[in-house]
Amino acid sequence: MKHSIKASIFSNDTALVTLLILFSFLLVGCNKAPSDTNKTYVERLSSTLDVAAIEPNLLKQLSLLPPAPLEKNNITLSIVELAGISHCKLNVLISEHNNQLGKTASAAGKFKYQINFIQSAQICLNSLDKNSPIFSKIQKAKTYKQTHLMHYFNTMLFKERELNQTWQLTSTELNKEPAGYSDTLHALKQLVIIKEQISTQQFNSINANAIFSALEQLNKYQFNQALIQSARMQVVLNNSATDFVKTLDLNDLCPEGKHNKKAKIISNVFQKFYLKDIQPYQAQLTGYLEELQPLYKELWFGQSITSESINNLIKPKSNTNLLNLLKSSAKNHVIWWQRFYKTCEISPI
């Protein structure tokens, strides 16, 4: 009897958990994506005027380019030579890198190892005879790693999911109250600082621990991917909405000396959906891009792993960069409505 009671309780608990999961999915489904407002906006205009809407273009996938193979490093240390630097932290570092864990390290882990090697090598070199073979090998290894450190940085950008997904398509749009902006901003700034220190050869100033700290924050929120996806989508939706309204004949909408009820209705649609909802959301995206796009540029622009399509989105002072595309697409749409209000002699307020 006791067993049947326990089974019944377990069954009820399972059913409750199932219901809660289903309810959570229903709640998620009830939350409309920001782009749904754009679609409703054009649908209302289309149905009011009985004119077919123009379908927006599909977003194209953006891809990074694989880093070129690195020239092979033939500098090796024997077991005896490693034993000769047992007093150095470098000994432990090399040993850990050579074990199985080191061999399976991620791109970020390998990049961090290069930094730690460079920083530990100099301390070890200071304790060695400059005329010894081990000194020469460590010095050459250090120089090699310094020369190719940017390659390891770019390989991290290409391989680490927290970074390469920035440019990939996603079903997630940035909502109107997103979490993670400040953490994402801080994480990207940390990576930009590291890249600048590599470029200026300030190797000893690099904080290697900041690498995984930054990746953790980027992974937690995935803010960059959602922002770029949302901004690109809003550009496409703005352009298709503008193409649609440009098919309308203002003389038919607002014949001189006659009152057209439809003109007033679509004015209300514009105010309700575009001015009160879409425009503020796009202004929000613009604010984020104004802060983050310069960091995207510092990390990816003009690099060997960066494709032309990505370069175009982050190129400074370019009409093709994402920030300017968003601004210009919104401006072009509003310009048509300014002509509408002037021609139809309807107050926008």
Short mmCIF file of C-alpha atoms in Angstrom, two decimals:
data_model
loop_
_atom_site.label_atom_id
_atom_site.label_comp_id
_atom_site.label_asym_id
_atom_site.label_seq_id
_atom_site.Cartn_x
_atom_site.Cartn_y
_atom_site.Cartn_z
CA MET A 1 0.00 0.00 0.00
CA LYS A 2 2.82 2.35 0.87
CA HIS A 3 4.45 1.72 -2.48
CA SER A 4 1.29 2.65 -4.35
CA ILE A 5 0.98 5.90 -2.39
CA LYS A 6 4.58 6.84 -3.22
CA ALA A 7 4.02 6.01 -6.86
CA SER A 8 0.91 8.18 -6.88
CA ILE A 9 2.75 11.11 -5.31
CA PHE A 10 5.61 10.72 -7.78
CA SER A 11 3.14 10.62 -10.65
CA ASN A 12 1.44 13.81 -9.45
CA ASP A 13 4.79 15.58 -9.05
CA THR A 14 5.82 14.56 -12.55
CA ALA A 15 2.54 15.82 -13.95
CA LEU A 16 3.01 19.14 -12.12
CA VAL A 17 6.53 19.57 -13.49
CA THR A 18 5.27 18.79 -16.99
CA LEU A 19 2.50 21.37 -16.66
CA LEU A 20 4.97 23.99 -15.44
CA ILE A 21 7.27 23.33 -18.40
CA LEU A 22 4.38 23.57 -20.84
CA PHE A 23 3.22 26.78 -19.17
CA SER A 24 6.71 28.30 -19.47
CA PHE A 25 6.73 27.51 -23.19
CA LEU A 26 3.33 29.16 -23.56
CA LEU A 27 4.63 32.27 -21.83
CA VAL A 28 7.61 32.42 -24.16
CA GLY A 29 5.27 32.02 -27.11
CA CYS A 30 3.18 34.95 -25.90
CA ASN A 31 6.16 37.30 -25.93
CA LYS A 32 6.16 38.88 -29.38
CA ALA A 33 9.44 39.59 -31.11
CA PRO A 34 10.08 43.29 -31.87
CA SER A 35 10.00 42.54 -35.61
CA ASP A 36 6.37 41.39 -35.24
CA THR A 37 5.43 45.04 -34.76
CA ASN A 38 7.09 45.93 -38.07
CA LYS A 39 5.13 43.20 -39.81
CA THR A 40 1.84 44.25 -38.20
CA TYR A 41 2.55 47.86 -39.21
CA VAL A 42 2.90 47.01 -42.90
CA GLU A 43 -0.02 44.55 -42.78
CA ARG A 44 -2.30 47.27 -41.42
CA LEU A 45 -1.24 49.69 -44.15
CA SER A 46 -1.69 46.97 -46.76
CA SER A 47 -5.17 45.93 -45.60
CA THR A 48 -6.39 49.50 -45.24
CA LEU A 49 -5.31 50.45 -48.75
CA ASP A 50 -5.97 47.04 -50.28
CA VAL A 51 -2.47 47.01 -51.77
CA ALA A 52 -0.19 43.98 -51.58
CA ALA A 53 2.75 44.41 -49.22
CA ILE A 54 6.35 43.87 -50.30
CA GLU A 55 8.07 40.89 -48.70
CA PRO A 56 11.32 41.81 -46.93
CA ASN A 57 14.56 40.22 -48.14
CA LEU A 58 15.91 37.29 -46.17
CA LEU A 59 19.04 37.92 -44.13
CA LYS A 60 22.18 36.28 -45.50
CA GLN A 61 24.52 34.30 -43.33
CA LEU A 62 27.77 36.07 -42.42
CA SER A 63 30.90 33.95 -42.19
CA LEU A 64 34.40 34.41 -40.87
CA LEU A 65 37.34 33.07 -42.87
CA PRO A 66 39.56 30.28 -41.45
CA PRO A 67 42.95 31.54 -40.27
CA ALA A 68 45.87 30.59 -42.48
CA PRO A 69 48.05 27.72 -41.18
CA LEU A 70 50.85 28.86 -38.92
CA GLU A 71 54.42 28.07 -39.91
CA LYS A 72 55.67 25.15 -37.85
CA ASN A 73 57.72 25.79 -34.74
CA ASN A 74 60.57 23.26 -34.56
CA ILE A 75 61.97 24.49 -31.24
CA THR A 76 61.75 21.70 -28.65
CA LEU A 77 63.13 21.14 -25.15
CA SER A 78 64.35 17.74 -24.02
CA ILE A 79 63.47 16.23 -20.65
CA VAL A 80 66.98 17.02 -19.46
CA GLU A 81 66.63 20.63 -20.57
CA LEU A 82 63.28 20.92 -18.81
CA ALA A 83 64.89 19.58 -15.67
CA GLY A 84 67.50 22.30 -16.04
CA ILE A 85 64.84 24.97 -15.61
CA SER A 86 63.03 23.27 -12.73
CA HIS A 87 63.48 26.44 -10.72
CA CYS A 88 61.38 28.36 -13.26
CA LYS A 89 57.62 28.63 -13.46
CA LEU A 90 58.12 28.06 -17.18
CA ASN A 91 58.97 24.40 -16.45
CA VAL A 92 55.53 23.74 -14.94
CA LEU A 93 53.82 25.70 -17.70
CA ILE A 94 55.45 23.66 -20.48
CA SER A 95 54.79 20.37 -18.69
CA GLU A 96 51.11 21.18 -18.27
CA HIS A 97 50.84 22.23 -21.90
CA ASN A 98 52.45 18.99 -23.09
CA ASN A 99 50.07 16.71 -21.17
CA GLN A 100 46.74 15.48 -22.54
CA LEU A 101 44.81 18.45 -21.13
CA GLY A 102 47.10 20.87 -22.89
CA LYS A 103 46.79 19.04 -26.20
CA THR A 104 42.99 19.29 -26.11
CA ALA A 105 42.92 22.94 -25.02
CA SER A 106 40.50 25.29 -26.75
CA ALA A 107 41.65 28.13 -29.00
CA ALA A 108 41.32 30.49 -26.03
CA GLY A 109 43.32 28.08 -23.86
CA LYS A 110 46.11 27.89 -26.44
CA PHE A 111 46.13 31.68 -26.77
CA LYS A 112 46.39 32.03 -23.00
CA TYR A 113 49.29 29.57 -22.94
CA GLN A 114 51.23 31.65 -25.47
CA ILE A 115 50.83 34.72 -23.26
CA ASN A 116 51.83 32.86 -20.09
CA PHE A 117 54.86 31.40 -21.89
CA ILE A 118 56.06 34.81 -23.09
CA GLN A 119 55.65 36.35 -19.64
CA SER A 120 57.28 33.44 -17.79
CA ALA A 121 60.09 33.03 -20.32
CA GLN A 122 61.65 36.40 -19.61
CA ILE A 123 61.77 35.72 -15.87
CA CYS A 124 63.41 32.37 -16.54
CA LEU A 125 65.88 33.85 -19.03
CA ASN A 126 67.05 36.31 -16.39
CA SER A 127 68.20 33.35 -14.29
CA LEU A 128 70.09 31.52 -17.04
CA ASP A 129 73.54 31.77 -18.58
CA LYS A 130 73.14 33.76 -21.81
CA ASN A 131 75.69 31.52 -23.52
CA SER A 132 73.89 28.28 -22.67
CA PRO A 133 71.92 26.29 -25.32
CA ILE A 134 68.80 26.33 -23.13
CA PHE A 135 68.90 30.14 -23.00
CA SER A 136 69.04 30.30 -26.80
CA LYS A 137 66.13 27.89 -27.22
CA ILE A 138 63.87 29.70 -24.77
CA GLN A 139 64.75 33.05 -26.32
CA LYS A 140 63.87 31.77 -29.81
CA ALA A 141 60.64 30.21 -28.57
CA LYS A 142 59.67 33.44 -26.87
CA THR A 143 60.38 35.48 -30.03
CA TYR A 144 58.38 33.01 -32.14
CA LYS A 145 55.37 33.26 -29.85
CA GLN A 146 55.54 37.05 -29.73
CA THR A 147 55.67 37.19 -33.53
CA HIS A 148 52.63 34.96 -33.93
CA LEU A 149 50.58 36.01 -30.92
CA MET A 150 48.10 37.93 -33.08
CA HIS A 151 47.52 34.73 -35.05
CA TYR A 152 46.46 32.96 -31.84
CA PHE A 153 44.21 35.90 -30.98
CA ASN A 154 42.49 35.75 -34.37
CA THR A 155 42.19 31.97 -34.14
CA MET A 156 40.35 32.51 -30.87
CA LEU A 157 37.99 34.97 -32.59
CA PHE A 158 37.36 32.40 -35.31
CA LYS A 159 36.96 29.26 -33.21
CA GLU A 160 35.46 30.29 -29.88
CA ARG A 161 31.67 30.10 -30.05
CA GLU A 162 31.21 33.13 -27.78
CA LEU A 163 32.99 35.22 -30.42
CA ASN A 164 32.27 33.71 -33.83
CA GLN A 165 28.52 33.47 -33.15
CA THR A 166 28.48 37.29 -33.10
CA TRP A 167 28.03 37.19 -36.88
CA GLN A 168 25.82 34.11 -37.19
CA LEU A 169 22.08 34.17 -37.79
CA THR A 170 19.87 33.43 -34.81
CA SER A 171 16.19 33.18 -34.02
CA THR A 172 16.73 35.49 -31.04
CA GLU A 173 16.02 39.20 -31.28
CA LEU A 174 17.13 41.75 -28.74
CA ASN A 175 14.12 42.56 -26.59
CA LYS A 176 13.23 46.03 -25.38
CA GLU A 177 14.69 45.47 -21.92
CA PRO A 178 17.72 43.28 -22.61
CA ALA A 179 20.15 42.03 -19.99
CA GLY A 180 23.90 41.95 -20.41
CA TYR A 181 24.73 45.18 -22.20
CA SER A 182 27.18 46.53 -19.60
CA ASP A 183 28.82 43.13 -19.12
CA THR A 184 29.17 42.69 -22.87
CA LEU A 185 30.65 46.17 -23.22
CA HIS A 186 33.19 45.41 -20.47
CA ALA A 187 34.07 42.01 -21.97
CA LEU A 188 34.74 43.46 -25.43
CA LYS A 189 36.81 46.27 -23.96
CA GLN A 190 38.95 43.69 -22.17
CA LEU A 191 39.60 41.86 -25.43
CA VAL A 192 40.33 45.11 -27.27
CA ILE A 193 42.87 46.05 -24.60
CA ILE A 194 44.60 42.68 -25.03
CA LYS A 195 44.71 43.12 -28.80
CA GLU A 196 46.16 46.63 -28.45
CA GLN A 197 48.82 45.29 -26.07
CA ILE A 198 49.77 42.65 -28.64
CA SER A 199 49.98 45.28 -31.39
CA THR A 200 52.20 47.53 -29.26
CA GLN A 201 54.24 44.56 -27.95
CA GLN A 202 53.31 45.22 -24.33
CA PHE A 203 53.32 41.48 -23.69
CA ASN A 204 54.06 41.64 -19.98
CA SER A 205 51.06 43.91 -19.42
CA ILE A 206 48.53 41.43 -20.81
CA ASN A 207 46.10 40.02 -18.26
CA ALA A 208 45.68 36.44 -19.51
CA ASN A 209 42.98 35.70 -16.95
CA ALA A 210 40.76 38.33 -18.57
CA ILE A 211 40.36 36.08 -21.63
CA PHE A 212 38.10 33.48 -20.04
CA SER A 213 36.40 36.08 -17.89
CA ALA A 214 35.38 37.94 -21.05
CA LEU A 215 34.25 34.76 -22.80
CA GLU A 216 32.13 33.81 -19.80
CA GLN A 217 30.27 37.13 -19.90
CA LEU A 218 29.76 36.95 -23.66
CA ASN A 219 28.42 33.42 -23.40
CA LYS A 220 26.09 34.29 -20.54
CA TYR A 221 24.12 36.89 -22.48
CA GLN A 222 24.93 36.40 -26.20
CA PHE A 223 24.11 40.10 -26.51
CA ASN A 224 26.26 40.80 -29.58
CA GLN A 225 24.61 38.16 -31.74
CA ALA A 226 21.10 39.31 -30.81
CA LEU A 227 22.01 42.98 -31.37
CA ILE A 228 23.51 42.46 -34.83
CA GLN A 229 20.67 40.15 -35.85
CA SER A 230 18.05 42.67 -34.66
CA ALA A 231 19.72 45.67 -36.29
CA ARG A 232 20.14 43.86 -39.61
CA MET A 233 16.51 42.76 -39.47
CA GLN A 234 15.26 46.28 -38.72
CA VAL A 235 17.22 47.61 -41.71
CA VAL A 236 15.57 45.05 -44.00
CA LEU A 237 12.12 45.73 -42.54
CA ASN A 238 12.57 49.51 -42.85
CA ASN A 239 13.62 49.15 -46.48
CA SER A 240 10.72 46.87 -47.41
CA ALA A 241 8.25 49.18 -45.64
CA THR A 242 9.67 52.16 -47.53
CA ASP A 243 9.52 50.28 -50.84
CA PHE A 244 5.87 49.53 -50.08
CA VAL A 245 4.77 53.09 -49.28
CA LYS A 246 6.64 54.36 -52.35
CA THR A 247 4.25 52.31 -54.49
CA LEU A 248 1.41 54.45 -53.20
CA ASP A 249 0.22 57.41 -55.26
CA LEU A 250 -0.18 60.43 -52.98
CA ASN A 251 -2.50 62.08 -55.51
CA ASP A 252 -4.87 59.13 -55.20
CA LEU A 253 -4.55 59.07 -51.43
CA CYS A 254 -5.11 62.78 -51.06
CA PRO A 255 -6.90 64.26 -54.08
CA GLU A 256 -6.81 68.03 -54.01
CA GLY A 257 -9.81 69.56 -52.29
CA LYS A 258 -11.19 66.21 -51.11
CA HIS A 259 -11.07 64.46 -47.77
CA ASN A 260 -9.81 60.88 -47.90
CA LYS A 261 -10.70 58.76 -44.90
CA LYS A 262 -8.03 56.16 -45.70
CA ALA A 263 -5.30 58.79 -45.52
CA LYS A 264 -6.29 59.56 -41.94
CA ILE A 265 -6.43 55.86 -41.08
CA ILE A 266 -2.93 55.11 -42.36
CA SER A 267 -1.65 58.21 -40.56
CA ASN A 268 -2.97 56.69 -37.34
CA VAL A 269 -1.31 53.36 -38.23
CA PHE A 270 2.03 55.14 -38.75
CA GLN A 271 1.77 56.93 -35.43
CA LYS A 272 0.57 53.90 -33.47
CA PHE A 273 3.10 51.37 -34.73
CA TYR A 274 6.07 53.23 -36.20
CA LEU A 275 6.37 56.40 -34.15
CA LYS A 276 5.28 54.95 -30.80
CA ASP A 277 6.89 51.51 -30.99
CA ILE A 278 9.26 50.81 -33.89
CA GLN A 279 11.14 54.11 -33.84
CA PRO A 280 11.96 54.01 -30.07
CA TYR A 281 13.16 50.40 -30.42
CA GLN A 282 15.42 51.32 -33.33
CA ALA A 283 16.75 54.27 -31.34
CA GLN A 284 17.62 51.81 -28.59
CA LEU A 285 19.50 49.58 -31.05
CA THR A 286 21.29 52.67 -32.40
CA GLY A 287 22.47 53.56 -28.90
CA TYR A 288 23.92 50.10 -28.36
CA LEU A 289 25.64 50.11 -31.75
CA GLU A 290 27.19 53.52 -31.17
CA GLU A 291 29.04 52.02 -28.18
CA LEU A 292 29.71 48.50 -29.44
CA GLN A 293 30.39 48.93 -33.16
CA PRO A 294 33.76 50.68 -32.55
CA LEU A 295 34.76 47.65 -30.46
CA TYR A 296 33.64 45.26 -33.21
CA LYS A 297 35.81 47.30 -35.56
CA GLU A 298 38.84 47.05 -33.25
CA LEU A 299 38.49 43.29 -32.96
CA TRP A 300 37.51 42.20 -36.47
CA PHE A 301 37.92 44.91 -39.09
CA GLY A 302 40.56 44.25 -41.74
CA GLN A 303 41.72 40.98 -40.20
CA SER A 304 42.65 37.92 -42.23
CA ILE A 305 39.69 36.03 -40.77
CA THR A 306 37.14 38.75 -41.60
CA SER A 307 35.06 38.40 -44.76
CA GLU A 308 34.15 41.39 -46.94
CA SER A 309 30.50 41.28 -45.83
CA ILE A 310 31.50 41.60 -42.17
CA ASN A 311 34.09 44.27 -42.95
CA ASN A 312 31.36 46.31 -44.66
CA LEU A 313 29.18 46.21 -41.54
CA ILE A 314 31.92 47.58 -39.27
CA LYS A 315 33.89 49.83 -41.62
CA PRO A 316 34.30 53.25 -39.95
CA LYS A 317 32.57 56.27 -41.52
CA SER A 318 30.99 54.10 -44.21
CA ASN A 319 27.43 54.15 -45.52
CA THR A 320 27.53 50.36 -45.42
CA ASN A 321 28.28 49.95 -41.72
CA LEU A 322 25.43 48.62 -39.65
CA LEU A 323 24.91 51.76 -37.58
CA ASN A 324 24.61 54.00 -40.63
CA LEU A 325 22.42 51.48 -42.46
CA LEU A 326 19.99 51.48 -39.54
CA LYS A 327 19.94 55.28 -39.34
CA SER A 328 19.56 55.85 -43.09
CA SER A 329 16.85 53.21 -43.53
CA ALA A 330 14.80 54.82 -40.76
CA LYS A 331 15.40 58.30 -42.17
CA ASN A 332 14.31 57.27 -45.67
CA HIS A 333 11.10 55.83 -44.32
CA VAL A 334 10.25 58.96 -42.32
CA ILE A 335 11.01 61.18 -45.33
CA TRP A 336 8.18 59.52 -47.28
CA TRP A 337 5.77 60.19 -44.43
CA GLN A 338 6.85 63.82 -44.29
CA ARG A 339 5.87 64.10 -47.96
CA PHE A 340 2.60 62.35 -47.14
CA TYR A 341 1.68 64.82 -44.40
CA LYS A 342 2.64 67.79 -46.54
CA THR A 343 0.67 66.59 -49.56
CA CYS A 344 -2.38 65.44 -47.63
CA GLU A 345 -2.33 68.45 -45.30
CA ILE A 346 -2.78 66.21 -42.28
CA SER A 347 -1.21 67.13 -38.98
CA PRO A 348 1.08 64.34 -37.69
CA ILE A 349 0.13 65.30 -34.13
#
